[in-house]
Amino acid sequence: MTPFRLPAGGRIDRSHKIGFSFDGRAYYGHAGDTLASALLANGVSLMARSFKYHRPRGPVTAGASEPNALVTIGTGGRTEPNTRATVAELYEGLDAVSQNRWPSLSFDIGSVNSLLSPVLGAGFYYKTFMWPAAFWEKVYEPLIRKAAGLGRATYEADPDSYEKCWAHCDLLVIGGGAAGLSAAVTAARAGARVIVADEQAEMGGWLLSESGVIDGTLAATVLAGLLFELEGHPNVTLLSRSTVFGWYDDGVFGAVERVQKHVPRIDANRPVERLWRIAARHAILATGAEERPLVFGGNDIPGVMTASAMRTWLTRYGVAAGKNPAIFANDDSAYALAADLEAAGMAVAAIVDPRADGGRDWTGRAEVLRGAVVTDAHGGKAVEAISVRVNGTLRKIAADALAMAGGFSPVIHLSCHRGAKPVWSEEKAAFLAPSGLDGLTVAGGAAALRGLGAVMADGAAKAASVLAAIGFAGTPAFASAPEEGGAAKPLWSVPGTKGKAFVDYQNDVHTKDLGLAVREGYGHVELAKRYTTNGMATDQGKLGNVNAIGILAEARGVSPAEVGTTTFRPFYTPVSFGALAGTSRGKHFQPVRQSPLHGWAKRNGATFVETGLWYRSAWFPRAGETTWRESVDREVTTTRSAAGLCDVSTLGKIEITGRDAATFLDRVYCNGFAKLPVGKARYGLMLREDGFIYDDGTTSRLEENRYFMTTTTAYAAGVMAHLEFCAQALWPELDVRFASVTDEWAQMAIAGPKSREILSAIVDADLSDAAMPFLGAKTVTLGGGAIEARLFRISFSGELAYELAVPAGYGEAVADAIMEAGRVHGICAYGVEALAVMRIEKGHVTHNEINGTVVPADLGFGRMVSATKADFIGRAMLAREGLTDLDRPRLVGVKPVDPKDGFRTGSHILAEGAEATLENDQGYVSSSCYSPSLGHTIGLALVKRGPERLGERVQIWNSLRGEFTMGVLTSPVFIDPDNARLHG
Amino acid sequence: MASLITCPHCGPRPKEEFSIRSDASLTRPAPDADAETWHAYVYLRDNSRGRHREYWHHAAGCRRWLVVERDTQTHVVHSVTDAADATRTRGAA
């Protein structure tokens, strides 16, 4: 038996020993223990060092609000810092280490900070690091960063998996304690779909810690009965180890379920945590109440804890917090603890009750000192004695533990997550949830009710009225019962203490800090928080905030109602990044889109480049080629001299049908489409409503009322949404429909002087210029009618070229067949790099030029814009004078004066001899490449009055690289300006 | 921001399935409207507190554009209608 484990009692399984380690030392506990209860059973109450002063700390609570006992659990990628030992379930091999100490927990150099406390008071950050200014970045900030935080996160990847899911229910019960379970039973019997979520491993809340009876039945027996019934209802889902951490709009709650945080060996096929989003028609908040510590000197020494924590150790875990504990009771509930302690054979050193008439019903052995306060607890790493002021005199009493009963604060955080503020109740001496919440009802201890009978009755009654409101006939499962005891007048802090009296344990904020904040003008609750750090960090002031508000109220001479609270926000308790990320990590972070020709490209040795989600073939290196440029130059040269095949499947493809398809296209393109003959393709420019170009592409008329639109790869989804918006929101009177068919077709460009000859071997139709002229578009068959395909005579390269679209599944076979047919003609596969080189050589634009700042005239497309159409998107705004100004940057070609010189995309254009200043900037290079056809670098540029300046020498300036190149402005069409190749 | 949007075609769906475009209270001007009217339509937006009509696209659902009327302060969604119906209604009014 471990030294502080009682011989009997508690809900632990004494037949099942569990070995674990803390700071490298081996201990054992039992199934049902938390790390904290097992350590306390082993006599280890020093579990951590505080944040600022490095004071020795042990658990002050036995649950989720624990500010002190934070440890790091796990090793390697499973290292989890700042884990509350009070909620960490014990499992075989659990490996925990303490934090914020060096060299060891019991001997910590950092505790010298306690001696420096006069300069480490509230606001010391703002006062101390002011001078010299140069020290901030080099000295102060690195020091502060080193000192900040408690545990250290691991740099290793998390080896475990996480998942997310949705759930829907009629009633969500948050908290599986007395109120929650009685509400759940009431709803279950009414046939409602119920989810009960509770943060602990075992449902029951305070029923797990209560030794007494409810209406004549032992609390544990009541609990067993409730759970037995709920488990038998198929309409009830019990989620234990699940913290509801946030209330969001429309009755959606977030919860995190710790699926495998308590197991020695993690099953890789299951998540370790699961993030739930629960859409509930209504929810009952049954989160109970938090016992407040009392604020006196040394109230942070290990062994000082809330009375409910001490009672939980005793009755739930069979652990004695001390051999002769004392009790500081400003609340009658502490007397139940005293009775339990004495029943367990412990001598209670004293019950110190500040109230003149407290504990009138006490019949136990312990002495009650009424009208008395504990001014200080004494001890270093454990409590040794307490100083009690009674009748004006100080009395020292030996005690090795001290329970504090400061009254109860309802746990109402979730009720305020959507913006409502808590309301102070003088009668209950507590902040209550705001009333009139839409879809959330607060019940039991969370509604400031006292006594398990009253709490259960409240849960049942509230559930019944909620059920009625959402269409179920529910009868309360428990009859009403009177409240037990009332709230005492709060004792916010004890005057005349010697040692530091802590308010916020985790941030080492003590009473003097709050007093200082008020004196220095930071008494507003939000300012005091920032000035003192009260209520920050992992516990967000769950334990200390109400005391802090009370102390601020006293210091300012106002009511806590006037001080108010800081804002409650999700998450209620910390949520791991893993749970929030879910499955969106590694390869699952974003999907990979592969073209239907991906396999073909891979077989041909493609190097791929990521373009959004797509992987596009960038170039196809061959044996002996050592740089990408060698491959690209060869692909360009081969295509221009013989033929090339390029995968263009990633272009967006939208099929547009309907009686008014032509009218619709006329309105979304700035050029005309209504008169486009069937069997022809046309280049189209789509504007935004502000007149700037949005996207471009070719659209073909396949039938009278059927068009096939292509978009750029990047804007495929955006154009689709835009078309849908125009059709649905702007012109619902038009009969037009869209289908995104990007993934239905494998589309390949076959370009080069031999392309017709090669394709003729595959395509059944006549491909002569007469039968299939430039911009022809028709449905054809391949391989003697085997496959139906669409053939377009369009050219991005400037060569005689076609685009062939076949059903996606046939893509690779058709590409293989074309390559085979083209082998004797010297065909090569080419990638998007060669495609880009050829389009720059031909002066074709892409989104490098269509970058949101250009209008059609800027690109030489001014005459494309219809002057006759009454309306199209962008027409009105395009007429603005600023957009018709000839001084605008317009498209022009640029090449180096000396062919040996190069330049880069992004370089700026300056007049010859002009200084490189913002005022002299005349434009910039939007695209550039080495042109194997011309043997030097070429570029497209947007230059002021560019087309009027052909032949002018300019400077091409790259300030990032410090490069100046002398260049000449030219036509943007570098090859085949009279389109002889195109029409070949 | 709402967590669930009740699409008139698909029922209540998580907001992540939708994308938001802009103020739905604006009417696209007639093609020959004056420059000021067009300027206001394209550029000027109220940052309203309270009821606000907005275009939401059920992009990961039925692909319909919807008009969502919501309260920017309380996040209450007052109505969700198909944008085509909303436009026709406005045209009739």
Coordinates of N, CA, C and O in Angstrom, one line a residue, chain A residues 166 248-250 252 277 279 418 689-690 692 717 720-722 724-725 728-732 870-877 880, chain B residues 1-5 14 16 21 28 31-32 35 38-39 41-43 55 57 63-65 74-75 77 82-84 87-88 90:
Chain A
W166 N -19.6 14.8 -37.4 CA -20.8 15.5 -37.0 C -21.7 14.6 -36.3 O -21.7 13.4 -36.5
Y248 N -21.4 27.4 -30.5 CA -21.4 28.2 -31.7 C -22.8 28.5 -32.2 O -23.8 28.0 -31.6
D249 N -22.9 29.3 -33.2 CA -24.2 29.7 -33.7 C -25.0 28.5 -34.2 O -24.5 27.5 -34.5
D250 N -26.3 28.7 -34.2 CA -27.3 27.7 -34.7 C -27.2 26.4 -33.9 O -27.4 25.3 -34.5
V252 N -24.8 24.7 -32.7 CA -23.7 23.8 -33.0 C -22.7 23.9 -31.8 O -22.3 25.0 -31.5
R277 N -18.6 17.9 -34.0 CA -19.5 19.0 -34.0 C -20.9 18.5 -33.9 O -21.3 17.6 -34.7
A279 N -24.8 19.2 -33.7 CA -25.9 20.1 -34.0 C -27.1 19.7 -33.1 O -27.6 18.6 -33.4
R418 N -21.4 32.9 -27.0 CA -22.0 33.6 -28.1 C -22.2 35.1 -27.8 O -23.0 35.8 -28.5
E689 N -17.0 43.0 -63.6 CA -17.9 44.1 -63.7 C -17.2 45.4 -63.6 O -17.7 46.4 -64.1
D690 N -16.0 45.5 -63.1 CA -15.2 46.7 -63.1 C -14.5 47.0 -64.4 O -13.7 48.0 -64.4
F692 N -12.1 45.2 -65.8 CA -10.8 44.5 -66.0 C -11.0 43.1 -66.5 O -12.1 42.5 -66.2
A717 N -12.6 26.9 -61.4 CA -13.7 26.9 -60.4 C -14.3 28.3 -60.3 O -15.5 28.4 -60.2
M720 N -16.7 29.0 -63.2 CA -17.9 28.2 -63.0 C -18.9 28.9 -62.1 O -20.0 29.1 -62.4
A721 N -18.3 29.3 -60.9 CA -19.2 30.0 -59.9 C -19.7 31.3 -60.5 O -20.8 31.7 -60.2
H722 N -18.9 32.0 -61.3 CA -19.2 33.3 -61.9 C -20.4 33.1 -62.8 O -21.4 33.8 -62.8
E724 N -22.5 30.6 -62.9 CA -23.7 30.3 -62.1 C -24.4 31.5 -61.5 O -25.6 31.7 -61.5
F725 N -23.5 32.4 -61.0 CA -24.0 33.6 -60.4 C -24.8 34.4 -61.4 O -25.9 34.9 -61.2
Q728 N -28.1 32.7 -62.3 CA -29.1 32.5 -61.3 C -29.5 33.8 -60.7 O -30.7 34.1 -60.5
A729 N -28.5 34.6 -60.3 CA -28.8 35.9 -59.6 C -29.1 37.1 -60.5 O -29.9 37.9 -60.1
L730 N -28.4 37.1 -61.6 CA -28.6 38.3 -62.5 C -29.7 38.1 -63.5 O -30.5 39.0 -63.7
W731 N -29.6 37.0 -64.2 CA -30.6 36.8 -65.3 C -31.3 35.5 -65.2 O -31.2 34.6 -66.1
P732 N -32.1 35.3 -64.2 CA -32.8 34.0 -64.0 C -33.8 33.7 -65.1 O -34.2 32.6 -65.3
A870 N -25.6 45.5 -76.4 CA -26.2 46.5 -75.4 C -25.6 46.3 -74.0 O -25.5 47.2 -73.3
D871 N -25.3 45.0 -73.7 CA -24.9 44.8 -72.4 C -23.9 43.6 -72.3 O -24.1 42.6 -73.1
F872 N -23.0 43.6 -71.5 CA -22.2 42.5 -71.1 C -21.5 42.8 -69.8 O -21.4 44.0 -69.5
I873 N -21.0 41.9 -69.1 CA -20.4 42.1 -67.8 C -19.1 43.0 -68.0 O -18.3 42.6 -68.8
G874 N -19.1 44.1 -67.4 CA -17.9 45.0 -67.5 C -18.0 46.1 -68.5 O -17.2 47.0 -68.5
R875 N -19.1 46.1 -69.3 CA -19.2 47.1 -70.4 C -19.3 48.5 -69.8 O -18.5 49.4 -70.3
A876 N -20.1 48.7 -68.8 CA -20.3 50.1 -68.3 C -19.0 50.6 -67.7 O -18.6 51.8 -68.1
M877 N -18.3 49.9 -66.9 CA -17.2 50.4 -66.2 C -15.9 50.5 -67.1 O -15.0 51.3 -66.9
R880 N -14.8 53.9 -68.5 CA -14.2 55.0 -67.6 C -13.0 55.6 -68.3 O -12.2 54.8 -68.9
Chain B
M1 N -21.1 34.8 -37.4 CA -21.3 34.0 -38.6 C -22.1 32.7 -38.3 O -21.8 32.1 -37.3
A2 N -23.0 32.4 -39.1 CA -23.9 31.2 -38.8 C -23.0 29.9 -38.9 O -22.0 29.9 -39.6
S3 N -23.4 28.9 -38.2 CA -22.7 27.6 -38.3 C -23.4 26.7 -39.3 O -22.8 25.9 -40.0
L4 N -24.7 26.9 -39.4 CA -25.5 26.1 -40.3 C -26.4 27.0 -41.2 O -26.9 28.0 -40.7
I5 N -26.4 26.7 -42.4 CA -27.3 27.4 -43.4 C -28.3 26.4 -43.9 O -28.0 25.4 -44.4
P14 N -23.6 22.6 -43.1 CA -22.5 23.4 -42.4 C -22.0 24.5 -43.3 O -22.0 24.4 -44.5
E16 N -19.3 25.6 -44.0 CA -18.1 25.4 -44.8 C -18.4 24.9 -46.2 O -17.5 25.0 -47.1
R21 N -20.3 35.8 -51.5 CA -19.9 36.7 -52.6 C -20.0 38.2 -52.1 O -19.1 38.9 -51.9
R28 N -28.2 45.0 -60.1 CA -27.3 45.4 -61.2 C -28.0 46.5 -62.0 O -29.2 46.3 -62.5
P31 N -27.9 48.7 -68.3 CA -26.7 49.0 -69.1 C -26.4 50.4 -69.3 O -25.2 50.9 -69.3
D32 N -27.4 51.2 -69.5 CA -27.2 52.6 -69.8 C -27.3 53.5 -68.6 O -27.4 54.8 -68.7
A35 N -22.8 56.8 -64.8 CA -21.5 56.4 -64.2 C -21.6 56.2 -62.7 O -21.1 55.3 -62.1
W38 N -23.4 53.1 -61.6 CA -22.5 51.9 -61.8 C -21.4 51.9 -60.7 O -21.0 50.9 -60.2
H39 N -20.8 53.1 -60.5 CA -19.8 53.2 -59.5 C -20.3 52.7 -58.1 O -19.6 51.9 -57.4
Y41 N -22.7 50.6 -57.6 CA -23.0 49.2 -57.6 C -21.7 48.4 -57.5 O -21.7 47.4 -56.8
V42 N -20.7 48.8 -58.2 CA -19.4 48.0 -58.2 C -18.6 48.2 -56.9 O -18.0 47.3 -56.4
Y43 N -18.6 49.5 -56.4 CA -17.6 49.8 -55.4 C -18.2 50.1 -54.0 O -17.5 49.8 -53.0
Y55 N -25.2 37.3 -50.8 CA -25.2 36.1 -51.7 C -24.3 35.0 -51.1 O -23.1 35.3 -50.8
H57 N -23.1 31.0 -52.0 CA -23.1 30.0 -53.1 C -23.0 28.6 -52.4 O -22.0 28.4 -51.7
R63 N -24.9 23.8 -55.8 CA -24.4 24.8 -56.7 C -25.4 26.0 -57.0 O -25.2 26.7 -58.0
R64 N -26.4 26.1 -56.1 CA -27.3 27.2 -56.3 C -26.8 28.5 -55.6 O -26.2 28.3 -54.5
W65 N -27.0 29.6 -56.1 CA -26.7 30.9 -55.4 C -27.9 31.2 -54.6 O -29.1 31.1 -55.0
T74 N -26.2 39.7 -34.2 CA -26.6 38.5 -33.4 C -26.3 37.2 -34.1 O -26.4 36.1 -33.5
H75 N -26.0 37.2 -35.4 CA -25.7 36.1 -36.3 C -27.0 35.2 -36.5 O -26.9 34.1 -37.1
V77 N -29.9 33.9 -38.6 CA -30.2 33.8 -40.0 C -31.7 34.0 -40.1 O -32.5 33.1 -39.6
D82 N -33.5 31.0 -52.7 CA -32.8 30.9 -53.9 C -32.6 32.2 -54.6 O -33.6 33.0 -54.7
A83 N -31.4 32.5 -55.1 CA -31.2 33.8 -55.7 C -32.1 34.1 -56.9 O -32.5 35.3 -57.1
A84 N -32.3 33.1 -57.7 CA -33.2 33.3 -58.8 C -34.6 33.8 -58.4 O -35.1 34.7 -59.0
T87 N -34.4 37.4 -57.2 CA -34.3 38.3 -58.3 C -35.6 38.5 -59.0 O -36.0 39.6 -59.4
R88 N -36.3 37.4 -59.2 CA -37.6 37.4 -59.9 C -38.6 38.3 -59.0 O -39.3 39.1 -59.6
R90 N -37.8 40.5 -56.9 CA -37.5 42.0 -56.9 C -37.9 42.6 -58.2 O -38.4 43.7 -58.3

